[in-house]
Coordinates of C-alpha atoms (C1' of nucleotides) in Angstrom, one line a residue:
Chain A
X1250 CA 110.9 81.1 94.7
X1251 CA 107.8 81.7 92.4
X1252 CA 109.4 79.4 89.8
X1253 CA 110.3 76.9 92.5
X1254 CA 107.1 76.6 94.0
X1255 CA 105.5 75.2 90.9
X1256 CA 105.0 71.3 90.8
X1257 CA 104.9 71.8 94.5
X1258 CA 102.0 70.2 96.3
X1259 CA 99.8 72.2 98.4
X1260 CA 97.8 69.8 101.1
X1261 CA 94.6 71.3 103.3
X1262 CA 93.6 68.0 106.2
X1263 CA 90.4 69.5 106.9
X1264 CA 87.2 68.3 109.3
X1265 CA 85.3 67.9 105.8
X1266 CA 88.4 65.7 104.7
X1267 CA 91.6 66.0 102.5
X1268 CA 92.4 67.7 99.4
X1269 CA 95.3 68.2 97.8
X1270 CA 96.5 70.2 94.4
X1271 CA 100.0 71.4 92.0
X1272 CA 100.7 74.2 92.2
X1273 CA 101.0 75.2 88.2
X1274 CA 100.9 79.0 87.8
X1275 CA 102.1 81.7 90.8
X1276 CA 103.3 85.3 90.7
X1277 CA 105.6 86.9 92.5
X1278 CA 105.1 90.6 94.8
X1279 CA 108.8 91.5 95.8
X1280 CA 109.7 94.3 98.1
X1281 CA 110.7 97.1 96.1
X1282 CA 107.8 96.3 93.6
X1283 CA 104.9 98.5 93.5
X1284 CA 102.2 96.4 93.2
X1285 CA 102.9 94.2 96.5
X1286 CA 101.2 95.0 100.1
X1287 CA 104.3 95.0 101.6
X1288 CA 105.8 97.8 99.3
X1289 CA 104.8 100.8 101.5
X1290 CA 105.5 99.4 104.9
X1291 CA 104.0 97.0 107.6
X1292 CA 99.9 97.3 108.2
X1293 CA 97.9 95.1 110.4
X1294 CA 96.9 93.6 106.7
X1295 CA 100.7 92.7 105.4
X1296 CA 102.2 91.7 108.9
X1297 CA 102.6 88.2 108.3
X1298 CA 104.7 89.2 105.1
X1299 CA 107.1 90.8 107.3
X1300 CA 107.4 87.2 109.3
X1301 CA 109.5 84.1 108.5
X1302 CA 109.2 82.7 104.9
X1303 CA 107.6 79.2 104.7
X1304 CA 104.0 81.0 106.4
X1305 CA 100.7 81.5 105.1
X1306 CA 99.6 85.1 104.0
X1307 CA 96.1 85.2 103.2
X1308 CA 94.2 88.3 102.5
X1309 CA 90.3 89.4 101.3
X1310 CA 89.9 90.7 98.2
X1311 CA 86.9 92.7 96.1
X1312 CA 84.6 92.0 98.7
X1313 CA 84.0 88.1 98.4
X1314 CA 87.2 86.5 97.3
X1315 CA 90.5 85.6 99.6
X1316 CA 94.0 84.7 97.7
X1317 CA 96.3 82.8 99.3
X1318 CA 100.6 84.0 98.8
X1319 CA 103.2 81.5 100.8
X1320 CA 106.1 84.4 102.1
X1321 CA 109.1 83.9 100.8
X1322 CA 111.7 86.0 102.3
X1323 CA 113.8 86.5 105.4
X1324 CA 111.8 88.1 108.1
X1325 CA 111.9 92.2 107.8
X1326 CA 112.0 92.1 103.8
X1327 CA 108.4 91.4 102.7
X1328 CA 107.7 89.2 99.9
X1329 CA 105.6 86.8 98.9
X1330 CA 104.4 84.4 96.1
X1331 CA 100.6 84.3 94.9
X1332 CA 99.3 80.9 94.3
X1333 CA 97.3 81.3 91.2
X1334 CA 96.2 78.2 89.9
X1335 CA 96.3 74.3 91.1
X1336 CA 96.0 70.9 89.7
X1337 CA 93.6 69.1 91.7
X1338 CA 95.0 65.8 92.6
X1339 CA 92.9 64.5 95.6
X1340 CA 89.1 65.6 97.2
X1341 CA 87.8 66.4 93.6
X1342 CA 84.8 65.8 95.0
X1343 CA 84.6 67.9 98.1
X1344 CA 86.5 70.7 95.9
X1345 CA 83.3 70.3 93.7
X1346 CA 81.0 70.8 96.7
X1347 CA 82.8 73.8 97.7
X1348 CA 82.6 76.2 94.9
X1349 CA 78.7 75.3 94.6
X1350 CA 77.9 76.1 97.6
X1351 CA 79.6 79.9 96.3
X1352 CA 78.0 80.4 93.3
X1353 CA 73.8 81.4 92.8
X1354 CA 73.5 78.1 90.1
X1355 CA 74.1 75.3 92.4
X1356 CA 72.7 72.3 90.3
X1357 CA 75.3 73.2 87.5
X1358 CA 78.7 71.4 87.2
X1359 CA 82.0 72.4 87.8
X1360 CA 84.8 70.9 85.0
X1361 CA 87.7 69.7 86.5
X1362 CA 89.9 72.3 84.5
X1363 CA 87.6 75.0 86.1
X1364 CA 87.8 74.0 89.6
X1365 CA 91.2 75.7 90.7
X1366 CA 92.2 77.5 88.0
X1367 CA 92.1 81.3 89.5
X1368 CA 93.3 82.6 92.6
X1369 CA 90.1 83.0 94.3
X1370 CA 88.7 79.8 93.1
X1371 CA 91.7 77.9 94.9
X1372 CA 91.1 79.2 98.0
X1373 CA 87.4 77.8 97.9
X1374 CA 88.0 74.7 96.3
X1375 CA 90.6 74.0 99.0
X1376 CA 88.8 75.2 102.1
X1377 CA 91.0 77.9 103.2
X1378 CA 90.0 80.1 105.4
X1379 CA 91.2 83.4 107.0
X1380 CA 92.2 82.0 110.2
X1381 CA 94.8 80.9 108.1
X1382 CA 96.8 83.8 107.8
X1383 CA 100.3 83.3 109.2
X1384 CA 100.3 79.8 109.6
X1385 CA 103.4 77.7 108.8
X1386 CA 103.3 75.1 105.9
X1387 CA 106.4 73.2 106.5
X1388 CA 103.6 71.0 108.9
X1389 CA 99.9 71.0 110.4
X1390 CA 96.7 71.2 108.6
X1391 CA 97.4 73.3 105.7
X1392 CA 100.9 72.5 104.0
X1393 CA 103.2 72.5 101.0
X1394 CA 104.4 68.5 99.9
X1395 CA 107.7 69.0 97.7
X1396 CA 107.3 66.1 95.1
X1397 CA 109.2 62.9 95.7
X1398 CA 110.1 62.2 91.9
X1399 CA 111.5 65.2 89.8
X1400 CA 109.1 65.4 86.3
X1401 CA 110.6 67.7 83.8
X1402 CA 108.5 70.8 82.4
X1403 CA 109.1 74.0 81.4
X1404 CA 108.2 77.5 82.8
X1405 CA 106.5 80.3 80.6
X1406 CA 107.0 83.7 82.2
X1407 CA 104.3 86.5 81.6
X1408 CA 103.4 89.8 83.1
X1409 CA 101.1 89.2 86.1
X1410 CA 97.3 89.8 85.8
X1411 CA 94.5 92.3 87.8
X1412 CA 96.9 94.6 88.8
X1413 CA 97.7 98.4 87.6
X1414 CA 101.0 99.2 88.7
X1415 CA 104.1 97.1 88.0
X1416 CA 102.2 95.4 85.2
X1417 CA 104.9 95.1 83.0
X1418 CA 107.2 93.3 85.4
X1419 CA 107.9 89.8 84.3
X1420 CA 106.9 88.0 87.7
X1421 CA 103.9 85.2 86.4
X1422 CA 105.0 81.8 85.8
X1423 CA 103.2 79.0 85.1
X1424 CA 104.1 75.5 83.6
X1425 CA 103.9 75.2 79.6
X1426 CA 101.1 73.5 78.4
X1427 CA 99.3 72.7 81.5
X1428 CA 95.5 72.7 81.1
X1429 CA 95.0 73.9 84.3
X1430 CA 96.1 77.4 84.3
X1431 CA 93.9 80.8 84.8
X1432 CA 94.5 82.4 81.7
X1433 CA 97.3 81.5 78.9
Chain B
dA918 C1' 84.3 83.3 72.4
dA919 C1' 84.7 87.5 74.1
dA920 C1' 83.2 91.5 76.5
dC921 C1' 80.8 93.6 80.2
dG922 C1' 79.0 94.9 84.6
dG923 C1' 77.4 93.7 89.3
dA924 C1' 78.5 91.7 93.8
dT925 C1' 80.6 93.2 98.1
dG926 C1' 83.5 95.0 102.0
dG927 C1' 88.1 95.9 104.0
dG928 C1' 92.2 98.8 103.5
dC929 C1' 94.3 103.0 103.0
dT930 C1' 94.8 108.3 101.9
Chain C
dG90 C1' 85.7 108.0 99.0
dC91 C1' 88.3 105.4 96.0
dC92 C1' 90.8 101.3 95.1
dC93 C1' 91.3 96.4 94.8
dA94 C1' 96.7 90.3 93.3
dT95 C1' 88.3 88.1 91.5
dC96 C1' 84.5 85.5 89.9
dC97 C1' 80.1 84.8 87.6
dG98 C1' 76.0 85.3 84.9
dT99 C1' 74.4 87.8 81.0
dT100 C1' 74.8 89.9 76.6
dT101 C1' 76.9 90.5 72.2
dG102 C1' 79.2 89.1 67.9

DNA sequence: AAACGGATGGGCT
DNA sequence: GCCCATCCGTTTG
């Protein structure tokens, strides 16, 4: 699912208007793996991981940042996909305004590789919020847009990043030779 | 260009 | 009390 997700669109309608990215780099957290929240049972924190795939899981991280993960297996199992990096496709500008308003040097620009290229920066960019969690992206506000027309590109698998154990699992993939990823 | 440390607070043992 | 699926501004080479 990691690997299928990417090209995928990822749509937020919000009340400061739309924007839209592609999803070009994600990792995967799998049950038995121990790096993923769900690995040592269900907590208030994980409980939407334990839901139906297709749903938001959104979580806060190092004291500032949120990432968001779209679950992606039956209910009971927990698994989920981190959405690392997106191409940004629509509401460049309101992405722009977005991460400003987060950093301490406001009058400085933002490059268009930069704007949501890292998990944390994504969520920003794209105006997600927390009371997100658990919400289903087959429809309403926040949702994933399979593409229309099938463009060919190949994936690049790589150990996944910021994380201790399980770091030598294969389970980051991100499209070859996209400019918009985190870290290559 | 790379390396480093501070910010900052919830989650879990 | 330690850990953490991060980012940014500063320092160093």
């Amino acid at each position: 699912m990691a690997k299928k997700l990417l090209g995928t669109f990822l749509v937020h309608e919000s009340p400061e208007g739309r924007t839209a990215g592609r999803i070009v780099e994600t990792e995967a957290y799998l049950s038995d793996d121990p790096a993923c929240h769900a690995a040592r049972g269900e907590t208030s924190r994980n409980r939407v991981m334990f839901g139906p795939p297709g749903h938001a899981y959104i979580y806060f991280i190092y004291g500032m940042y949120h990432c968001f993960n779209v679950v992606t297996a039956p209910p009971g199992k927990g698994e989920a996909v981190l959405i690392r990096s997106l191409e940004p496709v629509e509401g460049l500008e309101l992405m722009q305004k977005r991460r400003l308003s987060h950093r301490q040097r406001k009058h400085q620009h933002i490059s268009e590789k930069e704007l949501c290229n890292g998990p944390g920066k994504l969520v920003i960019a794209m105006g997600i919020h927390r009371s997100l969690n658990g919400v289903n992206l087959e429809r309403g506000d926040l949702r994933l847009q399979f593409p229309k027309e099938y463009f060919q590109f190949k994936i690049k698998t790589t150990t996944r990043i910021g994380i201790r154990e399980g770091a030598e699992l294969p389970l980051r993939f991100y499209i070859r030779d996209n400019p918009y990823i985190s870290k290559t």
